[in-house]
Amino acid sequence: MITLLFASPKDWPDYQTALPQALAQAGIAARIIHDAPSDAAQVDYIIYAPSSPLQDFTPFAGCKAVLSLWAGVERIVGNATLTQPLCRMVEDGLTEGMVEWVVGHVMRHHLGLDAHIVNPGRDWRPVPPPLARDRQVAMLGMGALGAACARALAGLNFNVTGWSRTGGQVGGIAVQSGKDGLRDVLATADFIVTLLPKTPETENLLNGETLAFAKRGAFLLNPGRGALIDDTALLAALDTGQIAHATLDVFRTEPLPKDHPFWAHPHITITPHIAADTRATGAARALVENIRRGEAGEMLLHRVDRARGY
Ligand code: NAP
């Protein structure tokens, strides 16, 4: 019998059925606790959200892994007391949600839907949209989420080029890297999608200099992290038309403060960090698969590299 500490009280109602079910399906006998026992060293795995009250991992000497309920781990990756392996969340529901959000918001701008949805003058404006095959997408970040979005857009005939730390090819999509690669992918993109983690290297990646690399009038979608973009530089790029419109799901401060200039900008659409949510059923299966692997001595999936920060 293993001991699991479920350390995110606010998430427990979603998992109280799904997690025991997934454990039973995998044939894993587990005791699920919510507070560290008197002997914290008994805890085998910690299921964790970066918003959890637990911040000191020192007492959990026997813990084999900390399994995050979130895909983004920037709030915990630098915690010096966390010496156990840390795994981030990758699960189908999260990925599908992100694909739907990205495809939906790309299609809004690709098809020019705004002009038809809000048309108080009843203007008959027959401007047929170009085909996806004539549009270029830059997918910045080609990990679990970026690659899935890139594949979905390529499946609709968009020309997609990726950009990542290591570059290469992902599922038949060419991926550039480095600053020159970034300049190249931005220079031709009609749509720029940022699905990068927040790390010291990616913070303010889109700034005055790099936004100037973009093709004039590009649409920007940021479902990654707010800190990827320099807010002031984005506002300036929107004001000059360098960026036609920004659809933002994530912000440096969340909820976005009511007096933030993004709210009032006519070329910014704000969604309140809803692009992709972890779904308990799939997430419980993903957590249990890593617990099974841990118990079988197999390699854990989606392990965070502390040095890289993601
Ligand atoms: P992932 O699988 O870890 O992929 C990260 C991607 O970013 C990889 O392609 C990686 O390059 C690239 N990258 C990292 N550092 C880089 C750098 N310095 N320069 C260039 N590329 C770099 O992450 P994921 O699961 O796709 O998630 C991506 C992010 O989405 C998360 O970190 C989180 O912030 C965000 N997210 C948002 C929501 C939401 O609801 N808005 C939900 C979930 C996640 P390599 O391939 O070369 O390693």
Short mmCIF file of N, CA and C in Angstrom, two decimals, residues 146-248:
data_model
loop_
_atom_site.label_atom_id
_atom_site.label_comp_id
_atom_site.label_asym_id
_atom_site.label_seq_id
_atom_site.Cartn_x
_atom_site.Cartn_y
_atom_site.Cartn_z
N GLY A 146 2.09 22.99 -28.04
CA GLY A 146 2.39 23.67 -29.30
C GLY A 146 2.35 22.71 -30.48
N ALA A 147 2.92 21.52 -30.32
CA ALA A 147 2.95 20.56 -31.42
C ALA A 147 1.54 20.11 -31.79
N ALA A 148 0.68 19.92 -30.79
CA ALA A 148 -0.71 19.50 -31.07
C ALA A 148 -1.45 20.61 -31.82
N CYS A 149 -1.25 21.86 -31.41
CA CYS A 149 -1.91 22.98 -32.11
C CYS A 149 -1.35 23.11 -33.52
N ALA A 150 -0.04 22.95 -33.66
CA ALA A 150 0.59 23.05 -34.99
C ALA A 150 0.02 21.98 -35.92
N ARG A 151 -0.12 20.78 -35.42
CA ARG A 151 -0.67 19.68 -36.24
C ARG A 151 -2.11 19.98 -36.66
N ALA A 152 -2.89 20.49 -35.71
CA ALA A 152 -4.30 20.77 -36.02
C ALA A 152 -4.41 21.86 -37.10
N LEU A 153 -3.59 22.91 -36.98
CA LEU A 153 -3.64 23.99 -37.96
C LEU A 153 -3.11 23.51 -39.31
N ALA A 154 -2.06 22.70 -39.30
CA ALA A 154 -1.53 22.14 -40.55
C ALA A 154 -2.59 21.26 -41.20
N GLY A 155 -3.38 20.57 -40.36
CA GLY A 155 -4.45 19.72 -40.87
C GLY A 155 -5.54 20.53 -41.57
N LEU A 156 -5.64 21.82 -41.24
CA LEU A 156 -6.60 22.71 -41.91
C LEU A 156 -5.96 23.43 -43.09
N ASN A 157 -4.71 23.03 -43.41
CA ASN A 157 -3.96 23.58 -44.57
C ASN A 157 -3.17 24.84 -44.28
N PHE A 158 -3.15 25.32 -43.03
CA PHE A 158 -2.26 26.45 -42.73
C PHE A 158 -0.81 25.99 -42.92
N ASN A 159 0.03 26.92 -43.34
CA ASN A 159 1.46 26.65 -43.42
C ASN A 159 2.06 26.96 -42.05
N VAL A 160 2.48 25.94 -41.35
CA VAL A 160 2.94 26.13 -39.97
C VAL A 160 4.44 25.89 -39.89
N THR A 161 5.12 26.83 -39.24
CA THR A 161 6.53 26.62 -38.90
C THR A 161 6.66 26.77 -37.40
N GLY A 162 7.41 25.88 -36.79
CA GLY A 162 7.60 25.94 -35.35
C GLY A 162 8.87 26.67 -34.98
N TRP A 163 8.98 26.99 -33.72
CA TRP A 163 10.21 27.56 -33.17
C TRP A 163 10.36 27.01 -31.75
N SER A 164 11.52 26.48 -31.44
CA SER A 164 11.72 25.92 -30.10
C SER A 164 13.18 26.07 -29.71
N ARG A 165 13.51 25.59 -28.53
CA ARG A 165 14.90 25.69 -28.05
C ARG A 165 15.82 24.83 -28.91
N THR A 166 15.34 23.62 -29.24
CA THR A 166 16.23 22.68 -29.93
C THR A 166 15.98 22.59 -31.43
N GLY A 167 14.84 23.05 -31.92
CA GLY A 167 14.57 23.04 -33.36
C GLY A 167 14.45 21.63 -33.93
N GLY A 168 14.55 21.52 -35.23
CA GLY A 168 14.47 20.20 -35.90
C GLY A 168 13.16 20.01 -36.62
N GLN A 169 12.53 18.88 -36.37
CA GLN A 169 11.26 18.52 -37.02
C GLN A 169 10.36 17.93 -35.94
N VAL A 170 9.12 18.31 -35.92
CA VAL A 170 8.17 17.68 -34.99
C VAL A 170 6.96 17.26 -35.80
N GLY A 171 6.76 15.95 -35.93
CA GLY A 171 5.59 15.45 -36.66
C GLY A 171 5.48 16.02 -38.06
N GLY A 172 6.60 16.13 -38.76
CA GLY A 172 6.57 16.61 -40.14
C GLY A 172 6.57 18.13 -40.27
N ILE A 173 6.59 18.83 -39.15
CA ILE A 173 6.60 20.31 -39.19
C ILE A 173 8.02 20.80 -38.90
N ALA A 174 8.53 21.67 -39.76
CA ALA A 174 9.88 22.19 -39.57
C ALA A 174 9.90 23.14 -38.38
N VAL A 175 10.92 23.02 -37.55
CA VAL A 175 11.01 23.83 -36.34
C VAL A 175 12.36 24.55 -36.33
N GLN A 176 12.30 25.84 -36.25
CA GLN A 176 13.52 26.65 -36.20
C GLN A 176 13.93 26.87 -34.74
N SER A 177 15.14 27.39 -34.56
CA SER A 177 15.59 27.70 -33.19
C SER A 177 16.50 28.93 -33.25
N GLY A 178 16.84 29.45 -32.08
CA GLY A 178 17.77 30.57 -31.99
C GLY A 178 17.14 31.88 -32.45
N LYS A 179 17.90 32.95 -32.27
CA LYS A 179 17.35 34.28 -32.58
C LYS A 179 17.13 34.46 -34.09
N ASP A 180 18.05 33.91 -34.89
CA ASP A 180 17.86 34.04 -36.34
C ASP A 180 16.62 33.27 -36.78
N GLY A 181 16.44 32.10 -36.16
CA GLY A 181 15.25 31.29 -36.48
C GLY A 181 13.98 32.04 -36.11
N LEU A 182 14.02 32.71 -34.95
CA LEU A 182 12.85 33.48 -34.50
C LEU A 182 12.55 34.60 -35.50
N ARG A 183 13.61 35.27 -35.93
CA ARG A 183 13.43 36.36 -36.89
C ARG A 183 12.77 35.81 -38.17
N ASP A 184 13.25 34.63 -38.61
CA ASP A 184 12.72 34.05 -39.85
C ASP A 184 11.25 33.66 -39.71
N VAL A 185 10.90 33.00 -38.61
CA VAL A 185 9.51 32.54 -38.50
C VAL A 185 8.56 33.72 -38.31
N LEU A 186 9.02 34.75 -37.59
CA LEU A 186 8.14 35.90 -37.36
C LEU A 186 7.95 36.72 -38.64
N ALA A 187 8.99 36.74 -39.48
CA ALA A 187 8.97 37.62 -40.66
C ALA A 187 7.86 37.26 -41.64
N THR A 188 7.45 36.00 -41.65
CA THR A 188 6.46 35.59 -42.65
C THR A 188 5.10 35.25 -42.05
N ALA A 189 5.00 35.27 -40.71
CA ALA A 189 3.80 34.73 -40.07
C ALA A 189 2.62 35.70 -40.10
N ASP A 190 1.46 35.20 -40.51
CA ASP A 190 0.21 35.95 -40.37
C ASP A 190 -0.34 35.78 -38.96
N PHE A 191 -0.02 34.63 -38.35
CA PHE A 191 -0.47 34.34 -36.98
C PHE A 191 0.73 33.90 -36.17
N ILE A 192 0.88 34.47 -35.00
CA ILE A 192 1.96 34.08 -34.08
C ILE A 192 1.29 33.51 -32.83
N VAL A 193 1.64 32.29 -32.49
CA VAL A 193 1.06 31.67 -31.29
C VAL A 193 2.19 31.36 -30.33
N THR A 194 2.06 31.81 -29.07
CA THR A 194 3.13 31.57 -28.10
C THR A 194 2.70 30.50 -27.10
N LEU A 195 3.32 29.34 -27.20
CA LEU A 195 3.06 28.24 -26.26
C LEU A 195 4.36 27.77 -25.64
N LEU A 196 5.03 28.73 -25.02
CA LEU A 196 6.31 28.48 -24.36
C LEU A 196 6.11 28.50 -22.85
N PRO A 197 6.96 27.81 -22.12
CA PRO A 197 6.92 27.97 -20.66
C PRO A 197 7.58 29.28 -20.26
N LYS A 198 7.25 29.75 -19.07
CA LYS A 198 7.95 30.95 -18.56
C LYS A 198 9.26 30.50 -17.90
N THR A 199 10.36 30.92 -18.48
CA THR A 199 11.69 30.65 -17.91
C THR A 199 12.49 31.94 -18.02
N PRO A 200 13.67 32.01 -17.40
CA PRO A 200 14.47 33.23 -17.57
C PRO A 200 14.77 33.51 -19.04
N GLU A 201 14.86 32.46 -19.87
CA GLU A 201 15.18 32.67 -21.30
C GLU A 201 13.98 33.16 -22.10
N THR A 202 12.78 32.77 -21.69
CA THR A 202 11.61 33.12 -22.52
C THR A 202 10.92 34.41 -22.05
N GLU A 203 11.28 34.89 -20.87
CA GLU A 203 10.61 36.09 -20.35
C GLU A 203 10.88 37.27 -21.29
N ASN A 204 9.83 37.98 -21.64
CA ASN A 204 9.92 39.13 -22.56
C ASN A 204 10.50 38.74 -23.91
N LEU A 205 10.28 37.50 -24.33
CA LEU A 205 10.78 37.06 -25.65
C LEU A 205 10.22 37.97 -26.75
N LEU A 206 8.92 38.27 -26.64
CA LEU A 206 8.35 39.22 -27.60
C LEU A 206 8.44 40.60 -26.97
N ASN A 207 9.40 41.38 -27.48
CA ASN A 207 9.65 42.72 -26.96
C ASN A 207 9.71 43.67 -28.15
N GLY A 208 10.11 44.89 -27.91
CA GLY A 208 10.13 45.87 -29.00
C GLY A 208 10.95 45.39 -30.20
N GLU A 209 12.09 44.77 -29.91
CA GLU A 209 12.97 44.33 -31.00
C GLU A 209 12.34 43.16 -31.78
N THR A 210 11.87 42.15 -31.05
CA THR A 210 11.38 40.96 -31.76
C THR A 210 10.00 41.18 -32.39
N LEU A 211 9.18 42.04 -31.76
CA LEU A 211 7.88 42.33 -32.40
C LEU A 211 8.11 43.05 -33.74
N ALA A 212 9.22 43.76 -33.82
CA ALA A 212 9.54 44.43 -35.09
C ALA A 212 9.96 43.43 -36.18
N PHE A 213 10.34 42.21 -35.78
CA PHE A 213 10.66 41.17 -36.78
C PHE A 213 9.40 40.72 -37.51
N ALA A 214 8.25 40.89 -36.84
CA ALA A 214 7.00 40.29 -37.36
C ALA A 214 6.57 40.96 -38.67
N LYS A 215 5.84 40.18 -39.44
CA LYS A 215 5.21 40.72 -40.65
C LYS A 215 4.16 41.76 -40.20
N ARG A 216 4.13 42.89 -40.86
CA ARG A 216 3.20 43.94 -40.43
C ARG A 216 1.74 43.44 -40.50
N GLY A 217 1.01 43.67 -39.43
CA GLY A 217 -0.40 43.29 -39.41
C GLY A 217 -0.64 41.85 -38.97
N ALA A 218 0.38 41.23 -38.37
CA ALA A 218 0.20 39.84 -37.88
C ALA A 218 -0.76 39.83 -36.69
N PHE A 219 -1.40 38.69 -36.51
CA PHE A 219 -2.26 38.47 -35.34
C PHE A 219 -1.47 37.66 -34.32
N LEU A 220 -1.56 38.07 -33.07
CA LEU A 220 -0.81 37.39 -32.00
C LEU A 220 -1.78 36.71 -31.04
N LEU A 221 -1.50 35.45 -30.73
CA LEU A 221 -2.29 34.72 -29.73
C LEU A 221 -1.34 34.26 -28.64
N ASN A 222 -1.65 34.61 -27.39
CA ASN A 222 -0.79 34.15 -26.30
C ASN A 222 -1.57 33.34 -25.27
N PRO A 223 -1.57 32.01 -25.42
CA PRO A 223 -2.13 31.17 -24.36
C PRO A 223 -1.03 30.56 -23.49
N GLY A 224 0.23 31.03 -23.66
CA GLY A 224 1.36 30.42 -22.93
C GLY A 224 1.49 30.99 -21.53
N ARG A 225 2.17 32.11 -21.40
CA ARG A 225 2.31 32.81 -20.13
C ARG A 225 2.43 34.29 -20.41
N GLY A 226 1.87 35.12 -19.52
CA GLY A 226 1.86 36.56 -19.73
C GLY A 226 3.25 37.13 -19.88
N ALA A 227 4.19 36.61 -19.10
CA ALA A 227 5.53 37.19 -19.08
C ALA A 227 6.33 36.94 -20.36
N LEU A 228 5.78 36.16 -21.29
CA LEU A 228 6.49 35.95 -22.56
C LEU A 228 6.54 37.25 -23.37
N ILE A 229 5.59 38.15 -23.07
CA ILE A 229 5.44 39.37 -23.88
C ILE A 229 5.66 40.59 -23.01
N ASP A 230 6.42 41.53 -23.51
CA ASP A 230 6.59 42.83 -22.86
C ASP A 230 5.31 43.64 -23.12
N ASP A 231 4.55 43.87 -22.06
CA ASP A 231 3.23 44.51 -22.21
C ASP A 231 3.31 45.85 -22.94
N THR A 232 4.29 46.66 -22.55
CA THR A 232 4.39 48.01 -23.12
C THR A 232 4.73 47.93 -24.60
N ALA A 233 5.64 47.01 -24.94
CA ALA A 233 6.03 46.86 -26.35
C ALA A 233 4.85 46.36 -27.18
N LEU A 234 4.02 45.49 -26.58
CA LEU A 234 2.85 44.99 -27.31
C LEU A 234 1.87 46.13 -27.58
N LEU A 235 1.62 46.94 -26.55
CA LEU A 235 0.69 48.07 -26.75
C LEU A 235 1.20 48.98 -27.86
N ALA A 236 2.50 49.22 -27.88
CA ALA A 236 3.08 50.10 -28.91
C ALA A 236 2.92 49.46 -30.29
N ALA A 237 3.15 48.15 -30.38
CA ALA A 237 3.05 47.46 -31.68
C ALA A 237 1.60 47.45 -32.16
N LEU A 238 0.64 47.38 -31.24
CA LEU A 238 -0.77 47.43 -31.63
C LEU A 238 -1.16 48.83 -32.09
N ASP A 239 -0.60 49.82 -31.43
CA ASP A 239 -0.95 51.21 -31.77
C ASP A 239 -0.43 51.59 -33.15
N THR A 240 0.69 51.00 -33.57
CA THR A 240 1.22 51.35 -34.90
C THR A 240 0.68 50.42 -35.99
N GLY A 241 -0.05 49.36 -35.59
CA GLY A 241 -0.55 48.41 -36.59
C GLY A 241 0.46 47.34 -36.94
N GLN A 242 1.63 47.36 -36.28
CA GLN A 242 2.62 46.30 -36.52
C GLN A 242 1.99 44.94 -36.17
N ILE A 243 1.27 44.92 -35.05
CA ILE A 243 0.43 43.76 -34.70
C ILE A 243 -1.02 44.22 -34.85
N ALA A 244 -1.80 43.44 -35.62
CA ALA A 244 -3.18 43.88 -35.89
C ALA A 244 -4.08 43.67 -34.69
N HIS A 245 -3.87 42.55 -33.99
CA HIS A 245 -4.75 42.21 -32.88
C HIS A 245 -4.03 41.19 -32.00
N ALA A 246 -4.23 41.30 -30.71
CA ALA A 246 -3.65 40.30 -29.79
C ALA A 246 -4.78 39.65 -29.01
N THR A 247 -4.79 38.33 -29.00
CA THR A 247 -5.76 37.60 -28.19
C THR A 247 -4.96 36.94 -27.07
N LEU A 248 -5.25 37.36 -25.85
CA LEU A 248 -4.41 37.01 -24.70
C LEU A 248 -5.22 36.23 -23.68
#
